[in-house]
Amino acid sequence: MTFATSGEVLMAETLFFNALRAAIDEEMARDDAVFVLGEDVGHYGGSYKVTKDLYKKYGELRVLDTPIAENSFTGLAVGAAMTGLRPIIEGMNMGFLLLAFNQIANNAGMLRYTSGGNFKIPMVIRGPGGVGRQLGAEHSQRLEAYFQAVPGLKIVACSTPYNGKGLLKAAIRDDNPVLFFEHVLLYNLKEDLPDQEYVLPLDKAEVVREGEDVTILTYSRMRHHVTQAVKSLEKEGFDPEVIDLISLKPLDFETIGASIRKTHRVILVEECMKTGGIGAEVTASINDRFFDELDAPVLRLSSQDIPTPYNGTLESLTIVQPQQIAEGVKKMLALQI
């Protein structure tokens, strides 16, 4: 805890999962329409303790343990949202929500439009995803690209305790369905957070580091791999600009474009697969919007197009590592004329 004098902001060191828990707690206290549902979210407190003890404070009907039936409780949440409630679905693992693809895509994503605006669908679908440490292929899914093409959804990938809390509060207050991706390896990340309430915009990228040489676009856990790479690049005199996309749908092309007009070079770093991934969409959009600003082709550093191996050594080889990012920057800048 950091103690502040008059006029300063009080700060407290907070773990990622506790920052998310605080966001849910604050929103449930603020609005009686907010409730949580999912497998083991109540008495067990969630797979990663994001909902720990909330059922004691708000009761078992507002922190609702469900059967192992993702399609059923997601459909229940859509119906609840149509009546004015604000459900927060926790997926025990985001890969399991493929079982609810119909409810998320055909129901949550489309009902506001197909009802002529008669229904709002204020719901959040959140939970752990990404490549962990030897979780195996079915528990290492990155679903952002699966849902990126679905109209009516907003997609957010948080990356720090600070933006996790502020973005989750915004997602809960939004009148549209928000897919809120958390990375399984970030839950124990620590950061000093302000004690005062704050809410962050869902549709804005964050300029993590300003630079002149090249724009590095990334999101989720890869933000931290990029940060590691940049530390070594700085020692060698390179000056990359780093942008955390955060909002995967819609993409913040205002921030992206401003950076490209400055650096004229782009590297995309993602944990998503290369074929049909988020990077593929961002690259296509950059070429559509900013082609004349580019001095080199966009470089994509993405995961291998294979199911994630259980073997730890093989697993690490499937995703982008900091050294590969540093090498990509050097390779791109070596092409300067």
CSV table of C-alpha atoms in Angstrom, one decimal:
chain,number,residue,atom,x,y,z
A,1,MET,CA,0.0,0.0,0.0
A,2,THR,CA,1.2,3.5,-0.9
A,3,PHE,CA,-0.1,6.3,1.3
A,4,ALA,CA,-0.8,9.6,-0.3
A,5,THR,CA,-0.8,13.2,1.0
A,6,SER,CA,-3.6,15.6,0.2
A,7,GLY,CA,-4.5,15.7,-3.5
A,8,GLU,CA,-2.6,12.5,-4.4
A,9,VAL,CA,-4.1,9.2,-5.4
A,10,LEU,CA,-3.9,6.3,-3.0
A,11,MET,CA,-2.4,3.2,-4.6
A,12,ALA,CA,-2.6,-0.4,-3.5
A,13,GLU,CA,-0.6,-3.4,-4.9
A,14,THR,CA,-3.2,-5.7,-6.4
A,15,LEU,CA,-3.0,-9.1,-8.1
A,16,PHE,CA,-4.7,-9.4,-11.5
A,17,PHE,CA,-7.4,-11.8,-10.4
A,18,ASN,CA,-8.2,-9.6,-7.4
A,19,ALA,CA,-8.5,-6.5,-9.7
A,20,LEU,CA,-11.1,-8.4,-11.7
A,21,ARG,CA,-12.8,-9.5,-8.6
A,22,ALA,CA,-12.9,-5.9,-7.3
A,23,ALA,CA,-14.5,-4.8,-10.6
A,24,ILE,CA,-17.3,-7.3,-10.3
A,25,ASP,CA,-17.8,-6.6,-6.6
A,26,GLU,CA,-18.1,-2.8,-7.2
A,27,GLU,CA,-20.5,-3.3,-10.1
A,28,MET,CA,-22.7,-5.7,-8.2
A,29,ALA,CA,-22.8,-3.3,-5.3
A,30,ARG,CA,-23.7,-0.4,-7.7
A,31,ASP,CA,-26.3,-2.2,-9.8
A,32,ASP,CA,-28.7,-4.9,-8.5
A,33,ALA,CA,-29.2,-6.1,-12.1
A,34,VAL,CA,-25.6,-7.4,-12.3
A,35,PHE,CA,-25.2,-11.1,-11.5
A,36,VAL,CA,-22.6,-13.8,-12.1
A,37,LEU,CA,-23.2,-17.3,-13.4
A,38,GLY,CA,-21.0,-20.2,-14.4
A,39,GLU,CA,-19.4,-23.4,-13.3
A,40,ASP,CA,-18.0,-23.3,-9.7
A,41,VAL,CA,-18.3,-19.5,-9.5
A,42,GLY,CA,-20.1,-19.6,-6.1
A,43,HIS,CA,-18.9,-21.7,-3.3
A,44,TYR,CA,-15.6,-22.6,-5.0
A,45,GLY,CA,-14.9,-19.0,-6.0
A,46,GLY,CA,-14.1,-19.6,-9.7
A,47,SER,CA,-11.3,-21.6,-11.3
A,48,TYR,CA,-8.9,-18.7,-10.6
A,49,LYS,CA,-10.7,-17.2,-7.6
A,50,VAL,CA,-12.0,-14.2,-9.5
A,51,THR,CA,-15.4,-14.6,-7.7
A,52,LYS,CA,-14.1,-15.8,-4.4
A,53,ASP,CA,-16.6,-15.2,-1.5
A,54,LEU,CA,-18.9,-13.0,-3.6
A,55,TYR,CA,-21.8,-15.4,-3.0
A,56,LYS,CA,-21.5,-14.7,0.8
A,57,LYS,CA,-22.0,-11.0,0.1
A,58,TYR,CA,-24.6,-11.2,-2.7
A,59,GLY,CA,-26.3,-14.5,-2.2
A,60,GLU,CA,-26.5,-17.6,-4.3
A,61,LEU,CA,-29.0,-16.2,-6.8
A,62,ARG,CA,-26.6,-13.4,-7.8
A,63,VAL,CA,-23.6,-15.7,-7.9
A,64,LEU,CA,-25.1,-18.7,-9.5
A,65,ASP,CA,-23.4,-22.0,-9.8
A,66,THR,CA,-24.5,-23.8,-13.0
A,67,PRO,CA,-24.3,-27.3,-14.3
A,68,ILE,CA,-21.6,-28.2,-16.8
A,69,ALA,CA,-23.8,-27.1,-19.7
A,70,GLU,CA,-22.3,-24.0,-21.5
A,71,ASN,CA,-24.9,-23.8,-24.2
A,72,SER,CA,-27.7,-23.9,-21.6
A,73,PHE,CA,-26.4,-21.3,-19.1
A,74,THR,CA,-25.3,-19.0,-21.9
A,75,GLY,CA,-28.8,-19.1,-23.4
A,76,LEU,CA,-30.2,-18.4,-19.9
A,77,ALA,CA,-27.9,-15.3,-19.7
A,78,VAL,CA,-29.1,-14.0,-23.1
A,79,GLY,CA,-32.7,-14.3,-21.9
A,80,ALA,CA,-31.8,-12.6,-18.7
A,81,ALA,CA,-30.1,-9.8,-20.6
A,82,MET,CA,-33.2,-9.3,-22.7
A,83,THR,CA,-35.3,-8.7,-19.6
A,84,GLY,CA,-32.9,-6.0,-18.3
A,85,LEU,CA,-30.5,-8.0,-16.1
A,86,ARG,CA,-26.7,-7.7,-16.6
A,87,PRO,CA,-25.3,-11.2,-16.5
A,88,ILE,CA,-21.6,-12.0,-16.3
A,89,ILE,CA,-20.7,-15.4,-17.6
A,90,GLU,CA,-17.5,-17.0,-16.3
A,91,GLY,CA,-16.2,-19.7,-18.6
A,92,MET,CA,-14.1,-22.1,-16.5
A,93,ASN,CA,-11.9,-22.1,-19.6
A,94,MET,CA,-12.8,-20.0,-22.7
A,95,GLY,CA,-12.3,-23.0,-24.9
A,96,PHE,CA,-15.4,-24.6,-23.4
A,97,LEU,CA,-17.5,-21.8,-24.7
A,98,LEU,CA,-17.2,-23.2,-28.2
A,99,LEU,CA,-20.1,-25.4,-26.9
A,100,ALA,CA,-22.1,-22.1,-26.7
A,101,PHE,CA,-21.1,-20.7,-30.0
A,102,ASN,CA,-24.7,-20.7,-31.3
A,103,GLN,CA,-25.9,-18.8,-28.2
A,104,ILE,CA,-23.1,-16.2,-28.4
A,105,ALA,CA,-23.2,-15.7,-32.2
A,106,ASN,CA,-26.8,-16.2,-33.3
A,107,ASN,CA,-28.4,-15.0,-30.1
A,108,ALA,CA,-26.3,-12.6,-28.1
A,109,GLY,CA,-24.6,-11.0,-31.2
A,110,MET,CA,-27.6,-10.6,-33.4
A,111,LEU,CA,-30.7,-10.1,-31.2
A,112,ARG,CA,-30.4,-6.3,-30.8
A,113,TYR,CA,-30.3,-6.0,-34.5
A,114,THR,CA,-32.9,-8.6,-35.5
A,115,SER,CA,-35.3,-7.2,-32.9
A,116,GLY,CA,-35.1,-3.8,-34.5
A,117,GLY,CA,-33.5,-2.4,-31.3
A,118,ASN,CA,-36.3,-3.6,-29.1
A,119,PHE,CA,-33.9,-5.7,-27.0
A,120,LYS,CA,-30.5,-4.7,-25.5
A,121,ILE,CA,-28.1,-7.5,-24.7
A,122,PRO,CA,-26.0,-6.2,-21.8
A,123,MET,CA,-23.9,-9.3,-21.0
A,124,VAL,CA,-20.2,-10.1,-20.4
A,125,ILE,CA,-18.6,-13.4,-21.3
A,126,ARG,CA,-15.3,-13.6,-19.5
A,127,GLY,CA,-12.7,-16.2,-18.4
A,128,PRO,CA,-9.2,-17.6,-18.8
A,129,GLY,CA,-7.8,-18.5,-22.2
A,130,GLY,CA,-4.5,-18.6,-24.1
A,131,VAL,CA,-1.5,-20.9,-23.9
A,132,GLY,CA,-0.7,-21.7,-20.3
A,133,ARG,CA,1.9,-24.1,-19.0
A,134,GLN,CA,1.2,-27.5,-20.4
A,135,LEU,CA,-2.5,-27.3,-20.3
A,136,GLY,CA,-2.9,-29.3,-23.5
A,137,ALA,CA,-4.5,-28.4,-26.8
A,138,GLU,CA,-8.1,-28.2,-25.7
A,139,HIS,CA,-7.3,-25.9,-22.7
A,140,SER,CA,-4.9,-23.6,-24.7
A,141,GLN,CA,-7.5,-22.1,-27.1
A,142,ARG,CA,-7.4,-18.6,-28.3
A,143,LEU,CA,-11.0,-17.9,-29.4
A,144,GLU,CA,-10.7,-14.2,-30.3
A,145,ALA,CA,-10.4,-15.0,-34.0
A,146,TYR,CA,-13.3,-17.5,-33.8
A,147,PHE,CA,-15.7,-14.7,-32.8
A,148,GLN,CA,-14.0,-11.8,-34.6
A,149,ALA,CA,-16.3,-12.1,-37.6
A,150,VAL,CA,-19.6,-12.2,-35.6
A,151,PRO,CA,-21.6,-9.0,-36.0
A,152,GLY,CA,-22.8,-7.4,-32.8
A,153,LEU,CA,-20.1,-8.5,-30.4
A,154,LYS,CA,-17.4,-6.4,-28.8
A,155,ILE,CA,-14.1,-8.1,-28.0
A,156,VAL,CA,-11.7,-7.0,-25.4
A,157,ALA,CA,-8.3,-8.5,-24.3
A,158,CYS,CA,-7.0,-7.2,-21.0
A,159,SER,CA,-3.3,-7.4,-20.2
A,160,THR,CA,-2.6,-5.8,-16.8
A,161,PRO,CA,-4.4,-5.5,-13.5
A,162,TYR,CA,-5.1,-1.8,-14.2
A,163,ASN,CA,-6.7,-2.2,-17.5
A,164,GLY,CA,-8.4,-5.4,-16.5
A,165,LYS,CA,-10.3,-3.7,-13.7
A,166,GLY,CA,-11.2,-0.6,-15.7
A,167,LEU,CA,-12.2,-2.5,-18.8
A,168,LEU,CA,-14.3,-5.1,-17.0
A,169,LYS,CA,-16.3,-2.3,-15.2
A,170,ALA,CA,-16.9,-0.7,-18.6
A,171,ALA,CA,-17.9,-4.1,-20.2
A,172,ILE,CA,-20.5,-4.7,-17.4
A,173,ARG,CA,-22.1,-1.3,-18.0
A,174,ASP,CA,-22.2,-1.7,-21.8
A,175,ASP,CA,-25.6,-2.5,-23.4
A,176,ASN,CA,-24.0,-4.9,-25.9
A,177,PRO,CA,-22.5,-8.3,-25.5
A,178,VAL,CA,-18.8,-8.1,-24.6
A,179,LEU,CA,-16.3,-11.0,-24.9
A,180,PHE,CA,-13.7,-10.3,-22.3
A,181,PHE,CA,-10.5,-12.3,-22.7
A,182,GLU,CA,-8.2,-12.9,-19.8
A,183,HIS,CA,-4.9,-14.8,-20.1
A,184,VAL,CA,-4.5,-17.7,-17.9
A,185,LEU,CA,-0.8,-16.8,-17.1
A,186,LEU,CA,-1.5,-13.3,-16.1
A,187,TYR,CA,-3.7,-13.9,-13.0
A,188,ASN,CA,-0.8,-13.5,-10.6
A,189,LEU,CA,0.5,-10.3,-12.2
A,190,LYS,CA,0.8,-7.5,-9.6
A,191,GLU,CA,0.4,-3.7,-10.1
A,192,ASP,CA,-0.4,-0.7,-8.0
A,193,LEU,CA,-4.0,0.3,-8.6
A,194,PRO,CA,-5.7,3.5,-7.5
A,195,ASP,CA,-8.2,3.1,-4.6
A,196,GLN,CA,-10.5,5.6,-6.4
A,197,GLU,CA,-13.0,4.3,-9.0
A,198,TYR,CA,-12.0,4.4,-12.6
A,199,VAL,CA,-13.5,3.1,-15.8
A,200,LEU,CA,-11.6,2.7,-19.1
A,201,PRO,CA,-13.0,2.9,-22.7
A,202,LEU,CA,-13.7,-0.4,-24.4
A,203,ASP,CA,-12.7,0.8,-27.9
A,204,LYS,CA,-9.3,2.4,-27.3
A,205,ALA,CA,-5.8,1.0,-27.7
A,206,GLU,CA,-3.0,1.9,-25.3
A,207,VAL,CA,0.3,3.4,-26.4
A,208,VAL,CA,2.6,1.5,-24.0
A,209,ARG,CA,5.8,3.0,-25.3
A,210,GLU,CA,6.4,5.9,-27.7
A,211,GLY,CA,9.0,5.4,-30.3
A,212,GLU,CA,10.1,6.4,-33.8
A,213,ASP,CA,11.6,3.3,-35.5
A,214,VAL,CA,8.7,0.8,-35.9
A,215,THR,CA,5.2,0.2,-34.6
A,216,ILE,CA,4.7,-3.0,-32.7
A,217,LEU,CA,1.0,-4.0,-32.3
A,218,THR,CA,0.2,-6.6,-29.7
A,219,TYR,CA,-2.4,-7.6,-27.1
A,220,SER,CA,-2.9,-9.8,-24.0
A,221,ARG,CA,0.1,-11.8,-22.7
A,222,MET,CA,2.2,-10.9,-25.8
A,223,ARG,CA,2.3,-7.3,-24.5
A,224,HIS,CA,4.7,-8.6,-21.8
A,225,HIS,CA,6.8,-10.6,-24.3
A,226,VAL,CA,7.1,-7.4,-26.4
A,227,THR,CA,8.1,-5.5,-23.3
A,228,GLN,CA,10.9,-8.0,-22.7
A,229,ALA,CA,12.1,-7.7,-26.3
A,230,VAL,CA,12.1,-3.9,-26.1
A,231,LYS,CA,14.4,-3.9,-23.1
A,232,SER,CA,17.1,-5.6,-25.1
A,233,LEU,CA,16.4,-3.5,-28.2
A,234,GLU,CA,16.8,-0.3,-26.3
A,235,LYS,CA,20.3,-1.3,-25.2
A,236,GLU,CA,21.2,-1.7,-28.9
A,237,GLY,CA,19.9,1.8,-29.8
A,238,PHE,CA,16.5,0.8,-31.3
A,239,ASP,CA,13.4,2.9,-30.6
A,240,PRO,CA,10.2,0.9,-31.2
A,241,GLU,CA,6.7,2.2,-30.4
A,242,VAL,CA,4.5,-0.4,-28.6
A,243,ILE,CA,0.7,-0.4,-28.8
A,244,ASP,CA,-1.5,-2.7,-26.8
A,245,LEU,CA,-4.6,-3.1,-29.1
A,246,ILE,CA,-6.9,-4.0,-26.1
A,247,SER,CA,-10.0,-3.6,-28.2
A,248,LEU,CA,-10.0,-6.4,-30.9
A,249,LYS,CA,-13.4,-5.4,-32.0
A,250,PRO,CA,-13.8,-2.6,-32.9
A,251,LEU,CA,-10.1,-1.9,-33.6
A,252,ASP,CA,-8.8,1.5,-32.7
A,253,PHE,CA,-7.5,2.7,-36.1
A,254,GLU,CA,-7.1,6.3,-34.9
A,255,THR,CA,-4.3,5.2,-32.6
A,256,ILE,CA,-2.9,2.7,-35.0
A,257,GLY,CA,-2.9,5.1,-37.9
A,258,ALA,CA,-1.2,7.9,-35.9
A,259,SER,CA,1.6,5.5,-35.0
A,260,ILE,CA,2.0,4.2,-38.6
A,261,ARG,CA,2.2,7.8,-40.0
A,262,LYS,CA,5.2,8.3,-37.6
A,263,THR,CA,7.1,5.1,-38.0
A,264,HIS,CA,6.0,3.8,-41.4
A,265,ARG,CA,6.7,0.2,-40.3
A,266,VAL,CA,4.5,-2.3,-38.5
A,267,ILE,CA,5.1,-5.6,-36.7
A,268,LEU,CA,2.2,-7.6,-35.3
A,269,VAL,CA,2.8,-9.9,-32.3
A,270,GLU,CA,0.0,-12.2,-31.3
A,271,GLU,CA,-0.6,-15.5,-29.6
A,272,CYS,CA,-3.4,-16.2,-32.0
A,273,MET,CA,-2.7,-18.6,-34.9
A,274,LYS,CA,-1.4,-17.0,-38.1
A,275,THR,CA,-4.0,-18.3,-40.5
A,276,GLY,CA,-7.2,-16.3,-40.0
A,277,GLY,CA,-6.0,-14.8,-36.8
A,278,ILE,CA,-6.4,-11.3,-35.4
A,279,GLY,CA,-3.2,-10.3,-37.0
A,280,ALA,CA,-4.5,-11.3,-40.4
A,281,GLU,CA,-7.5,-8.9,-40.0
A,282,VAL,CA,-5.3,-6.1,-38.7
A,283,THR,CA,-2.8,-6.5,-41.5
A,284,ALA,CA,-5.6,-6.4,-44.2
A,285,SER,CA,-7.1,-3.3,-42.6
A,286,ILE,CA,-3.7,-1.6,-42.4
A,287,ASN,CA,-3.1,-2.3,-46.1
A,288,ASP,CA,-6.6,-1.0,-46.9
A,289,ARG,CA,-6.3,2.2,-44.8
A,290,PHE,CA,-2.6,3.1,-44.6
A,291,PHE,CA,-0.8,1.4,-47.5
A,292,ASP,CA,0.8,4.6,-48.8
A,293,GLU,CA,2.3,5.2,-45.3
A,294,LEU,CA,4.2,1.9,-45.2
A,295,ASP,CA,7.9,1.7,-46.1
A,296,ALA,CA,7.9,-2.1,-45.7
A,297,PRO,CA,5.4,-5.0,-45.7
A,298,VAL,CA,3.6,-5.6,-42.4
A,299,LEU,CA,5.4,-8.4,-40.5
A,300,ARG,CA,3.2,-10.9,-38.6
A,301,LEU,CA,4.7,-12.9,-35.7
A,302,SER,CA,2.0,-15.4,-34.7
A,303,SER,CA,1.6,-18.9,-33.2
A,304,GLN,CA,2.2,-22.0,-35.2
A,305,ASP,CA,-0.9,-23.4,-36.9
A,306,ILE,CA,-1.0,-26.6,-34.9
A,307,PRO,CA,-2.8,-27.7,-31.8
A,308,THR,CA,-0.8,-26.7,-28.8
A,309,PRO,CA,1.4,-29.6,-27.6
A,310,TYR,CA,1.4,-30.8,-24.0
A,311,ASN,CA,5.2,-31.1,-24.0
A,312,GLY,CA,6.6,-27.9,-22.4
A,313,THR,CA,9.5,-27.5,-24.8
A,314,LEU,CA,7.3,-28.0,-27.9
A,315,GLU,CA,4.6,-25.8,-26.4
A,316,SER,CA,7.1,-22.9,-26.1
A,317,LEU,CA,8.1,-23.4,-29.7
A,318,THR,CA,4.6,-22.9,-30.9
A,319,ILE,CA,4.2,-19.3,-29.6
A,320,VAL,CA,6.2,-16.1,-30.2
A,321,GLN,CA,9.1,-15.6,-27.8
A,322,PRO,CA,10.9,-12.2,-27.0
A,323,GLN,CA,14.0,-13.2,-28.9
A,324,GLN,CA,11.9,-13.6,-32.1
A,325,ILE,CA,10.3,-10.2,-31.6
A,326,ALA,CA,13.8,-8.6,-31.2
A,327,GLU,CA,15.0,-10.4,-34.3
A,328,GLY,CA,11.9,-9.2,-36.3
A,329,VAL,CA,12.5,-5.6,-35.4
A,330,LYS,CA,16.2,-5.8,-36.4
A,331,LYS,CA,15.3,-7.5,-39.7
A,332,MET,CA,12.7,-4.9,-40.6
A,333,LEU,CA,14.9,-2.0,-39.8
A,334,ALA,CA,17.8,-3.5,-41.7
A,335,LEU,CA,15.7,-3.1,-44.8
A,336,GLN,CA,15.7,0.7,-44.5
A,337,ILE,CA,17.0,2.5,-47.6
